[in-house]
Coordinates of C-alpha atoms and ligand atoms in Angstrom, one line a residue:
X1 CA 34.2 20.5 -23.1
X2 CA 34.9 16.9 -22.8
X3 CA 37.9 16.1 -20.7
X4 CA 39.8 12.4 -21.3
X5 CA 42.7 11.7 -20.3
X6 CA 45.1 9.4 -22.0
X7 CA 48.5 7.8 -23.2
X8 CA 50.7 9.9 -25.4
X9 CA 50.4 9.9 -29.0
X10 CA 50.4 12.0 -31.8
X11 CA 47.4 13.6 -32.4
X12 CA 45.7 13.5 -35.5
X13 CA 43.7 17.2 -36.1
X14 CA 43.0 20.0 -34.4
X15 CA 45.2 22.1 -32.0
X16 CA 47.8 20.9 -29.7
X17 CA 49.6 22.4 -26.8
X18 CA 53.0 21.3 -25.4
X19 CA 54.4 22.7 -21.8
X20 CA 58.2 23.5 -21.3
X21 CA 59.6 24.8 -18.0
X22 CA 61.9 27.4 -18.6
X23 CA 65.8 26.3 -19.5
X24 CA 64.1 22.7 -20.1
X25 CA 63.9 21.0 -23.1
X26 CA 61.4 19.1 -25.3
X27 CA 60.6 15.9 -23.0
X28 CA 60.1 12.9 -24.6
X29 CA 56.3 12.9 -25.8
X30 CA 57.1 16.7 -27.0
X31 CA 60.3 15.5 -28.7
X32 CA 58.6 12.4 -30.3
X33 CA 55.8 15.3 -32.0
X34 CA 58.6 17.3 -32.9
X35 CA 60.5 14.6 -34.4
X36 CA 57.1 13.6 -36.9
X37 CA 56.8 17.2 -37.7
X38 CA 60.4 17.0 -39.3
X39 CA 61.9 19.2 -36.0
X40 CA 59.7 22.1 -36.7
X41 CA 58.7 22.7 -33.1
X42 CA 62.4 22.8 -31.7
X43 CA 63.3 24.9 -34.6
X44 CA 60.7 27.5 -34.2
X45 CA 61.7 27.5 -30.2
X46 CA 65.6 28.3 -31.0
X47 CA 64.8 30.8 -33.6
X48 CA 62.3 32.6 -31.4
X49 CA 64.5 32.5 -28.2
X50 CA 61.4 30.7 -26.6
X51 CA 63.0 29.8 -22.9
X52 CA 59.6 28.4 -21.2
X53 CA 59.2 31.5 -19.3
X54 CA 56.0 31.5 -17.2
X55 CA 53.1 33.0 -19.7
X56 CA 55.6 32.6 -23.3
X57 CA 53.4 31.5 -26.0
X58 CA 54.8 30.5 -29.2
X59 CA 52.8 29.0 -32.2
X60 CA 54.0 26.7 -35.0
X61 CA 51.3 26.8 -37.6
X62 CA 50.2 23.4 -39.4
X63 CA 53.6 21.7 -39.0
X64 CA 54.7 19.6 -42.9
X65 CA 54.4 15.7 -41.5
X66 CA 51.6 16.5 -38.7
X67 CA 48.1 16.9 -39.5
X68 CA 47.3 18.8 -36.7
X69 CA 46.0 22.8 -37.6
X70 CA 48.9 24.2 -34.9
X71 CA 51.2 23.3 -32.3
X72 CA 51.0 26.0 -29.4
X73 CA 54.5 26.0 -26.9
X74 CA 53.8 27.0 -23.2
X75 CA 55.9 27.9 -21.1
X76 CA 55.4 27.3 -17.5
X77 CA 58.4 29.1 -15.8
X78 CA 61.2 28.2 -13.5
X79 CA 60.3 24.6 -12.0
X80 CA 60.8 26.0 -8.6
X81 CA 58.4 28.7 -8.9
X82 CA 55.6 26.3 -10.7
X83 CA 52.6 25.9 -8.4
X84 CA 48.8 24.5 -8.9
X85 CA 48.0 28.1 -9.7
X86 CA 51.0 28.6 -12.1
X87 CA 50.3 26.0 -14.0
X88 CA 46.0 26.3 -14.3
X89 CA 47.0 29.7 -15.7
X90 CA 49.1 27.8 -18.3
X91 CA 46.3 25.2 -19.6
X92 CA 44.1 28.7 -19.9
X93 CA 46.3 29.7 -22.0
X94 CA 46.6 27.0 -24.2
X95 CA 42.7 26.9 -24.3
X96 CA 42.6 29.9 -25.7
X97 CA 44.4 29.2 -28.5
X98 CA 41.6 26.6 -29.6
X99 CA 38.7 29.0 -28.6
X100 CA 36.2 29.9 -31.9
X101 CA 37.6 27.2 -33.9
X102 CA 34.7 25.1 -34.9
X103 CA 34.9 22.8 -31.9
X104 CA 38.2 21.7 -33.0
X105 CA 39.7 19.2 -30.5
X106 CA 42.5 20.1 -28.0
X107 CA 45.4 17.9 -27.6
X108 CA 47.7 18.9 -24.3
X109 CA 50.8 17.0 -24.3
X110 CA 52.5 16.8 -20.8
X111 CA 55.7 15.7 -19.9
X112 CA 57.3 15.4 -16.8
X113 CA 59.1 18.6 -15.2
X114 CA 62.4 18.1 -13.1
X115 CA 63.0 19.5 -9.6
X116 CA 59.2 21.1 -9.0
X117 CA 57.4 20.1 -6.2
X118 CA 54.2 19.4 -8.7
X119 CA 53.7 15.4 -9.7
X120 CA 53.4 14.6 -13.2
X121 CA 50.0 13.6 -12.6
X122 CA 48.8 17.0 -11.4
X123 CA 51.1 18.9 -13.5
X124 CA 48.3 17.0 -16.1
X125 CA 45.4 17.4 -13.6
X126 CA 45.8 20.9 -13.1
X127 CA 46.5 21.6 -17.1
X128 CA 43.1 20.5 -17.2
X129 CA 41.5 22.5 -14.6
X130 CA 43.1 25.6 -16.1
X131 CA 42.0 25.0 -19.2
X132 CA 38.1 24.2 -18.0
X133 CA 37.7 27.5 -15.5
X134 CA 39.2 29.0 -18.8
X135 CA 36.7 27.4 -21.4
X136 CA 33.9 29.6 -19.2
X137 CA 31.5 31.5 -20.6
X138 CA 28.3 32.6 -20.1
X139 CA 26.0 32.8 -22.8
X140 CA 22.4 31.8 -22.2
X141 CA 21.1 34.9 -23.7
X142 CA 22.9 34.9 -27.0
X143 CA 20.6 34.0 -29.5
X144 CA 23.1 33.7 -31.9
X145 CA 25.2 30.9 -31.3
X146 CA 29.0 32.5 -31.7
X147 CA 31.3 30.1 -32.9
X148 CA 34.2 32.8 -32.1
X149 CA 33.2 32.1 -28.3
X150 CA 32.6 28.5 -28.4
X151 CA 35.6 26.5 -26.5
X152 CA 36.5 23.3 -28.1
X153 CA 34.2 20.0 -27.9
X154 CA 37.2 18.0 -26.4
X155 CA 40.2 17.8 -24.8
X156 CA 42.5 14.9 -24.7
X157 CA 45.1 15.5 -22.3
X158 CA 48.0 13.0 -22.6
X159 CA 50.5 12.2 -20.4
X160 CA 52.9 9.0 -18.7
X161 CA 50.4 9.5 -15.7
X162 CA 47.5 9.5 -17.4
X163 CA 45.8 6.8 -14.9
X164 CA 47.0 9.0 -11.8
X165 CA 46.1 11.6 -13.4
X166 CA 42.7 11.3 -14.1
X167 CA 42.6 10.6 -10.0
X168 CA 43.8 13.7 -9.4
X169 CA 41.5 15.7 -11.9
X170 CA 38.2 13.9 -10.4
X171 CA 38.5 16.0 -7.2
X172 CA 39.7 19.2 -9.3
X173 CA 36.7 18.7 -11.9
X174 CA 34.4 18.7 -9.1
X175 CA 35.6 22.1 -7.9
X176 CA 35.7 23.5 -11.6
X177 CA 32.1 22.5 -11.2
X178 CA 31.4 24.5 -8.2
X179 CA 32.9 27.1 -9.6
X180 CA 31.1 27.5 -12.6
X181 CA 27.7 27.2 -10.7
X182 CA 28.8 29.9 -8.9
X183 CA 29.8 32.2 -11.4
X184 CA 26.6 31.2 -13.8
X185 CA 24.5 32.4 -11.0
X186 CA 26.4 35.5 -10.4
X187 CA 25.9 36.4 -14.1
X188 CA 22.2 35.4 -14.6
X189 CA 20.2 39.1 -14.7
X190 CA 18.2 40.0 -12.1
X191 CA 14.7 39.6 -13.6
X192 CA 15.9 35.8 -14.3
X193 CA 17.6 34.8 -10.8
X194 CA 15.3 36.1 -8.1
X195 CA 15.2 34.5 -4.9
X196 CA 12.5 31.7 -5.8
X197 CA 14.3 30.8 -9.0
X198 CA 17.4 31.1 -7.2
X199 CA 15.8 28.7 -4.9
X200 CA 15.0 26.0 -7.4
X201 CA 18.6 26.0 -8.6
X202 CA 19.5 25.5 -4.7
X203 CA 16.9 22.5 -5.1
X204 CA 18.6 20.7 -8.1
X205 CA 21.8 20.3 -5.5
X206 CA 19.0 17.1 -4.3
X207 CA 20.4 15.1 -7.4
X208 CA 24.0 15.2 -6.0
X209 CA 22.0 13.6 -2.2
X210 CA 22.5 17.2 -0.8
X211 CA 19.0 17.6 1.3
X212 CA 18.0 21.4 0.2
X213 CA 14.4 22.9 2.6
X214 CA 13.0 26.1 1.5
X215 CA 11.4 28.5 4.0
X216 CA 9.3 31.3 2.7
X217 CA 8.4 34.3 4.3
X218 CA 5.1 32.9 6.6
X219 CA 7.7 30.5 7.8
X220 CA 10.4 33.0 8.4
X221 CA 7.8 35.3 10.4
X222 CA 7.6 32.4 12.4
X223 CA 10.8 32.5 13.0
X224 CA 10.9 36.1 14.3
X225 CA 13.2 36.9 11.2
X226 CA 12.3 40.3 11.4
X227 CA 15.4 41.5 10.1
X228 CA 15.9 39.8 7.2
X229 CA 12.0 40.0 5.8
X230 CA 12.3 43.9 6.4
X231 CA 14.7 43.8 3.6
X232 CA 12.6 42.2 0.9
X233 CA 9.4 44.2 2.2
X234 CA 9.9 46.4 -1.0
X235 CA 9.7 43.7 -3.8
X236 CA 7.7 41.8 -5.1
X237 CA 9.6 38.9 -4.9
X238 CA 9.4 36.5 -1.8
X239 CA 12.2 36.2 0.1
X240 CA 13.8 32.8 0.7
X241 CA 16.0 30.9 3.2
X242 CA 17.6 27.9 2.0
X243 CA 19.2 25.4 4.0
X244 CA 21.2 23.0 2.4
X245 CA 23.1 20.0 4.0
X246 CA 25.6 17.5 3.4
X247 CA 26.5 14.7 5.2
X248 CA 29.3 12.8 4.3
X249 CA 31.1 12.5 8.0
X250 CA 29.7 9.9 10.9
X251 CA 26.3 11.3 12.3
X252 CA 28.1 12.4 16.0
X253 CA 30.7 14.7 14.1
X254 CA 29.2 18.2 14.5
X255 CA 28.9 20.1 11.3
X256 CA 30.4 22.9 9.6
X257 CA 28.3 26.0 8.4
X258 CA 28.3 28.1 5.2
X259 CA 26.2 31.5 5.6
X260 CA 25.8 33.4 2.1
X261 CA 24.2 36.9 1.3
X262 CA 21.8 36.6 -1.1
X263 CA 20.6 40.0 -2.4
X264 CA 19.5 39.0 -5.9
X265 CA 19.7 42.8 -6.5
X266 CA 20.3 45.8 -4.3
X267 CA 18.8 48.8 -5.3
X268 CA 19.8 50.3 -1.8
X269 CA 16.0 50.5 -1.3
X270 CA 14.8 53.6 -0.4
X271 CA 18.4 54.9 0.3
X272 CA 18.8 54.3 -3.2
X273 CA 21.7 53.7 -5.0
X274 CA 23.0 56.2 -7.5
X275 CA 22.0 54.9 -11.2
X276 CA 25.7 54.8 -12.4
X277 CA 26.8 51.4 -12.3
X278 CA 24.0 50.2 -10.4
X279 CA 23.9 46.9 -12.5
X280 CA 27.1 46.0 -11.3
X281 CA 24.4 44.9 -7.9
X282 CA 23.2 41.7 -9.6
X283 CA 26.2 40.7 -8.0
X284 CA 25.2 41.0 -4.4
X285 CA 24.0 37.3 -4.2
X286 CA 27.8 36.5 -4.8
X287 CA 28.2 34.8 -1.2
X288 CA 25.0 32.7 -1.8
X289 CA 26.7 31.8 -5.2
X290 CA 29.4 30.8 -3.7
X291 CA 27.8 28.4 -1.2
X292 CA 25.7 27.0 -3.6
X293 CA 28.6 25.8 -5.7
X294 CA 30.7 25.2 -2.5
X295 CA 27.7 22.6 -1.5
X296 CA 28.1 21.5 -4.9
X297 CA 31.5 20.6 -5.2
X298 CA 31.5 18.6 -2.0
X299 CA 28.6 16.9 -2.2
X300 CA 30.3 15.6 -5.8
X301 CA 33.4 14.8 -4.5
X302 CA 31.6 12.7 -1.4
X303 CA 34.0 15.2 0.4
X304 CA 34.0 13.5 4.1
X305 CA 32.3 16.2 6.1
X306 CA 29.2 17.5 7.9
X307 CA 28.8 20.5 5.7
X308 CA 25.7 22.8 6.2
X309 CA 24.9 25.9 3.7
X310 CA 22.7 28.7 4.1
X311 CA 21.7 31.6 1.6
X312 CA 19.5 34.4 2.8
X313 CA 18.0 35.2 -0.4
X314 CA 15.8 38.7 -1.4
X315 CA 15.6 41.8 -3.4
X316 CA 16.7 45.6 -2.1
X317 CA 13.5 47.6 -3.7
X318 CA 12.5 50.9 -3.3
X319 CA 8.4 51.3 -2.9
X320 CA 5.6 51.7 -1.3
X321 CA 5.9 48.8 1.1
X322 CA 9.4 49.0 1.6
X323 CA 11.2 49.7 5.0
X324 CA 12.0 53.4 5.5
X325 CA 15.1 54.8 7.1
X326 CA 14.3 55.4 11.1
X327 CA 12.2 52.1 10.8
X328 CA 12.9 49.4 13.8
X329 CA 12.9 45.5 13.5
X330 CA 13.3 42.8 15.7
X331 CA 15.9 40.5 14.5
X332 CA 15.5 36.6 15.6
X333 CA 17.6 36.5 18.2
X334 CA 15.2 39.2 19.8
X335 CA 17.7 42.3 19.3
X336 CA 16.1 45.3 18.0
X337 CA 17.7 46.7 14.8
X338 CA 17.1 50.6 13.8
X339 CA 17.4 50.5 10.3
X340 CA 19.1 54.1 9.6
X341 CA 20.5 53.5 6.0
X342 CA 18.5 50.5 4.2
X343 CA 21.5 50.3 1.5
X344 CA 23.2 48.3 4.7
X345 CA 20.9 45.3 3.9
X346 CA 23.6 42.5 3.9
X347 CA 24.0 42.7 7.5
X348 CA 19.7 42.8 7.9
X349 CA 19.3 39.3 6.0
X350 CA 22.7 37.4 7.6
X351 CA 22.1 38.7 11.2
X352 CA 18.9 36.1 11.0
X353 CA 20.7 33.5 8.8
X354 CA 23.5 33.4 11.4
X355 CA 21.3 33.2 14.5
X356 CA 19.0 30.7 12.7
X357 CA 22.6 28.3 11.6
X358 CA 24.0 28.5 15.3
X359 CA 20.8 28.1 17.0
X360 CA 19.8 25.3 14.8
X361 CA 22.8 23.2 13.9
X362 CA 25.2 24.2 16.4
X363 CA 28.2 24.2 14.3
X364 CA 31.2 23.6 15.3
X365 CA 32.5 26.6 13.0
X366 CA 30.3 29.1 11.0
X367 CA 31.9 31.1 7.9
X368 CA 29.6 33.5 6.1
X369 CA 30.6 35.1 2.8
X370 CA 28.8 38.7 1.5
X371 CA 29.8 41.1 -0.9
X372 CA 28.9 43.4 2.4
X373 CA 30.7 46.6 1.8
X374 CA 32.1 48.7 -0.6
X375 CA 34.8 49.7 1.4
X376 CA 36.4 46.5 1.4
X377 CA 37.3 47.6 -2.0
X378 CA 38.7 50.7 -1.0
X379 CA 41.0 48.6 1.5
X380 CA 42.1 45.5 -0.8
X381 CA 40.8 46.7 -4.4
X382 CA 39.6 43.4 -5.9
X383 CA 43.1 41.0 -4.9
X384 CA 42.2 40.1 -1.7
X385 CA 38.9 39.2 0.2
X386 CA 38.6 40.3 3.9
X387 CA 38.4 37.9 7.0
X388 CA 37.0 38.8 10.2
X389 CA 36.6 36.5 13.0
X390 CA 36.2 35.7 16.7
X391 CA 39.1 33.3 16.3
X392 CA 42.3 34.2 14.8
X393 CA 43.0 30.8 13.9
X394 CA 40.4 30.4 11.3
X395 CA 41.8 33.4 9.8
X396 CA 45.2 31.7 9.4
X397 CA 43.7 28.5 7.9
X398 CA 41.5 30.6 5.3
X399 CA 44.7 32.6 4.5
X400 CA 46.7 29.4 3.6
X401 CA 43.9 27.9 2.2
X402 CA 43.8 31.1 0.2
X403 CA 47.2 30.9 -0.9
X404 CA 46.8 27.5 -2.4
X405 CA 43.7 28.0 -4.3
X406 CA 44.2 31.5 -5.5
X407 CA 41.1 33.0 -3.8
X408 CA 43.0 35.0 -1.2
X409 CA 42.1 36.3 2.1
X410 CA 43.3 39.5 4.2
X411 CA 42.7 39.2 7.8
X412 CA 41.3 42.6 9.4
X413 CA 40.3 43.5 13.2
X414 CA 37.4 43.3 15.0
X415 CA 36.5 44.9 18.4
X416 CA 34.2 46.4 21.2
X417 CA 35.8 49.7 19.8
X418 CA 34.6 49.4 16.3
X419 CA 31.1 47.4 18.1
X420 CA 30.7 50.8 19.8
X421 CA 30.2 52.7 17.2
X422 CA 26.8 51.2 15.9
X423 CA 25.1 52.8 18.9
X424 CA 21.2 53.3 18.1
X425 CA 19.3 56.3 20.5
X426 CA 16.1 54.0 19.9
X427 CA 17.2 50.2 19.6
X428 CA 19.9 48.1 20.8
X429 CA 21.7 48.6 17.4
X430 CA 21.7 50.9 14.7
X431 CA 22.7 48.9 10.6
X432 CA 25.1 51.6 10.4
X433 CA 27.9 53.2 12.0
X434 CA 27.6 56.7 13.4
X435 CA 31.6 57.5 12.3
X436 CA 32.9 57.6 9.1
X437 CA 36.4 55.2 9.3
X438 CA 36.3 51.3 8.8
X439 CA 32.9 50.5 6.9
X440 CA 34.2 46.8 6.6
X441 CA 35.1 46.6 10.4
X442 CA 31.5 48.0 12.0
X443 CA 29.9 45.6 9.5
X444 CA 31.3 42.8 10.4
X445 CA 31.1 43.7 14.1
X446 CA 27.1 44.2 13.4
X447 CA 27.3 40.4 11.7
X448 CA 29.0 39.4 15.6
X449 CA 26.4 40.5 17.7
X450 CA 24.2 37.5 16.0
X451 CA 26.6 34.6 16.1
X452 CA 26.6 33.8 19.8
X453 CA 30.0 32.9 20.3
X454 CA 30.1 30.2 18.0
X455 CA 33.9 30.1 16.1
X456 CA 32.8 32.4 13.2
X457 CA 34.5 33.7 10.1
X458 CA 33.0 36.6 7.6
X459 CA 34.5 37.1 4.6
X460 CA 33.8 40.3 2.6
X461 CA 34.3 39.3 -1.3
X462 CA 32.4 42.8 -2.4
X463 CA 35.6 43.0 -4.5
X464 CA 36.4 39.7 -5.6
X465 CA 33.3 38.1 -6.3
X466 CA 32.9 40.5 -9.6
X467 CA 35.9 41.3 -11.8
X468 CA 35.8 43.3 -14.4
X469 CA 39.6 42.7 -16.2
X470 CA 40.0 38.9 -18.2
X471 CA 42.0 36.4 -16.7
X472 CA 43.5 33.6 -18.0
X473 CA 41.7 31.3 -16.0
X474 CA 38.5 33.6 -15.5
X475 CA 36.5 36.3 -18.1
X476 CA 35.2 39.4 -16.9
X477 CA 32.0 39.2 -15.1
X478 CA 31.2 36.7 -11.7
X479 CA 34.7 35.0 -10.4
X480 CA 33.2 32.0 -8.2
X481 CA 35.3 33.6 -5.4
X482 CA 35.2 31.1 -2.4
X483 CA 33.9 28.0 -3.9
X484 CA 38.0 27.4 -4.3
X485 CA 39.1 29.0 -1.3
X486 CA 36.8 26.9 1.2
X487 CA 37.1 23.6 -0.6
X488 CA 40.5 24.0 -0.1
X489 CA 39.9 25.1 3.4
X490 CA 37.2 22.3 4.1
X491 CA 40.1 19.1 2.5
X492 CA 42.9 20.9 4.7
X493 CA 41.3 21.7 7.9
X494 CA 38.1 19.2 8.1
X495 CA 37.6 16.0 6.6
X496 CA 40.6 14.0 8.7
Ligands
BES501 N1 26.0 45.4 -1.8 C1 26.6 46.6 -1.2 C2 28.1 46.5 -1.2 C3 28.9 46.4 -2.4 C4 29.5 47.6 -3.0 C5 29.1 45.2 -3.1 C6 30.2 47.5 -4.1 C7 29.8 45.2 -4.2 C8 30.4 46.3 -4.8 C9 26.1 46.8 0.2 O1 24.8 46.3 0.4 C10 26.0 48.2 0.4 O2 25.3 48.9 -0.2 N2 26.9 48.7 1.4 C11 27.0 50.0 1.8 C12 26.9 50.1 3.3 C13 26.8 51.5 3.8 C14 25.4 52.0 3.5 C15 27.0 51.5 5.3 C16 28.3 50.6 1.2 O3 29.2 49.9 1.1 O4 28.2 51.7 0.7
MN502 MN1 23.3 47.7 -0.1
ZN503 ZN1 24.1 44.8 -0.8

């Protein structure tokens, strides 16, 4: 979908969508449409009882004296209430209307609101967004081309602000971007994104002057990554570190590092999974998804950072070759690991990722993102993502960050009394806790032992990185959780 944006007018075909904020009326682009289509919109409004509430849809078919195919009337609630969010949710809506109509264009018309604390120009900006994250879909394996699917070709979003507007939208578009990426990867099958292909899409991030190395596994035994090459022992498939890096910041400012699980799928390996539902596991490479379209999105904004990302990319199998429960490993950072249940593989492959990023870059903050456990699910269902960290501040900046961008973090605890509990009789650690309580907790205090002190954030998103309801900025399938949430962290908190 094409986005422009532009003065307003009265458009000339296809579907068109005007905003109201509830008890406002018609502003003056809106009025001067309703006034050509012989005051058929403000009629249809009064006889409805259409009040702008947040999420009211009303539709005024082929209005005599327009030659548009419908007028659609949003409302966006109570100006006080609007926010970013509020109103993205609003240009979804409006895209839906025009979805599976032939590539008919989409016409928003924006007017200003009074008394919100949103700008006309990202009141427009944000339409926008909505509307793209919305126009998502992932069809690649369709081989019939469905037109009921297909979003329109354009979008012409006019507003009084339509210079500042377009500003506002170039950072936005980039993060639509990023999200996308993310959530195309998280839906590609498994026998189509495996970690070398995965790989290669990390590689195409080199167009956007984001340097990308790829270590395989001789390279990685090098390393000592014992750990993480224990993991893809049972597939086929070569594991793969990535390292991608961005620098848009002076050369002396140290950098900031993104850590993402990349289990392209988990089987559980030989503590395998039960067969139910065990496609939902293409998903556990949502962090590395996320990381890749976070690297993405900065990288095309020229975001004014040092950013570092790292995905620790293989595949959970069950065979011959593959690591047995009991086995031991040596991690890089010399610990021993006994690896009692090999279903706990997230913490395997980002226990070397994280010693590798601090040992290497010495970032000045490290934030790793895994769809680690299910029972961050059980905890925050699929609303919330969890936060861990060695610094409760970073916790606070991702939960306002979170806020903002509608990926939202939950802060949990960490501690030597949850570390305790991953006692091994034959290594220094055990993958797995020896109790029953706080899954989430012992797994992230597993991720701690590797990270060296370095300020450090993990972010469980086993419930958000996968959705399986519609929203009206997201369908069902891979969200793009994070890419949002630390952009927004990375413009409030880093690039000053
Ligand atoms: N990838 C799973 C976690 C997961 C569960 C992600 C549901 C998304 C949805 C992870 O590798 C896993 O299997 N974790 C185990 C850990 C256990 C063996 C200690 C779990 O949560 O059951
Ligand atoms: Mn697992
Ligand atoms: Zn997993």
């Amino acid at each position: 979908m094409r986005i422009s944006f532009a003065a307003t007018s009265i458009p000339k075909s296809g579907y068109v969508a005007l905003f109201v904020a509830e008890g406002g009326k018609l502003g003056p682009a809106a009025a001067a449409l309703d006034k050509a289509a012989g005051g058929a919109v403000s009629h249809a409004m009064k006889s409805a009882d259409f009040t702008g509430k947040a999420g009211a849809l009303l539709t005024v078919p082929g209005p005599k004296g327009l030659s548009v195919t419908e007028v659609a009337i949003i409302g966006l609630g109570k100006p006080k209430d609007m926010t970013a969010l509020t109103v993205r949710d609003a240009g979804g809506k409006a895209l839906a209307r025009a979805r599976g109509k032939q590539g008919a264009p989409l016409s928003f018309i924006v007017d200003p609101v009074k008394s919100t604390k949103l700008s006309e120009a990202d009141l427009a900006a944000n339409l926008a967004a909505g509307a793209s994250l919305s126009a998502y879909r992932h069809t690649p394996y369709k081989t019939e081309k469905l037109e009921s699917v297909a979003a329109p070709k354009r979008l012409s979003v006019q507003s009084g602000a339509a210079a500042a507007a377009r500003k506002a939208h170039a950072n936005l578009g980039a993060m639509v971007e990023g999200v996308c990426l993310a959530r195309d990867l998280v839906n590609e099958p498994p026998n189509k994104l495996f970690p070398k292909s995965f790989a290669a899409k990390a590689k195409q991030l080199q167009k956007l002057g984001v340097k990308v190395e790829v270590l395989g596994e001789a390279q990685m035994a090098k390393l000592g990554m014992g750990a993480l090459l224990g993991v893809g022992q049972g597939s086929p498939q070569e594991s793969q570190l990535v390292v991608m890096q961005w620098n848009g910041a002076a050369k002396s400012k140290d950098p900031i590092a993104f850590v993402g699980k990349g289990i392209c799928f988990d089987t559980g390996g030989i503590s395998l999974k039960p067969s139910a539902g065990m496609g939902e596991m293409k998903m556990d490479m949502g962090g590395a998804a996320a990381v890749t379209g976070l690297m993405h999105t900065l990288a095309t904004r020229k975001a004014k950072v040092n950013a570092i990302g790292v995905l620790a990319l293989a595949e959970n199998m069950p065979d011959g070759n593959a690591q047995r429960p009991s086995d031991v490993v040596t991690a890089m950072s010399g610990k021993t690991i006994e690896v009692n249940n090999t279903d706990a593989e997230g913490r395997l492959v980002l226990c070397d990722a994280l010693w590798y990023t601090q040992d290497r870059f010495k970032p000045a903050l490290m934030i790793d993102l895994a769809t680690l456990t299910g029972a961050i699910i059980i905890a925050l269902a699929h609303e919330y993502a969890g936060v861990f960290t060695n610094q409760d501040k970073i916790a606070d900046q991702l939960h306002k960050a979170g806020q903002a961008s509608g990926d939202r973090t939950w802060q949990l605890p960490i501690g030597p009394e949850f570390t305790k509990m991953l006692k091994s009789q034959t290594a220094d650690l055990s993958n797995i806790s020896g109790g029953r309580g706080a899954g989430s907790i012992t797994a992230a205090c597993f991720l701690q032992e590797f990270v060296n002190d370095v300020p450090w954030a993990h972010i469980d998103i086993a419930g958000t990185a996968w959705r399986n309801d519609s929203r009206a900025t997201c369908p069902p399938g891979g969200t793009g959780f994070g890419v949002q949430l630390l952009d927004r962290f990375v413009s409030d908190n880093y690039e000053g």
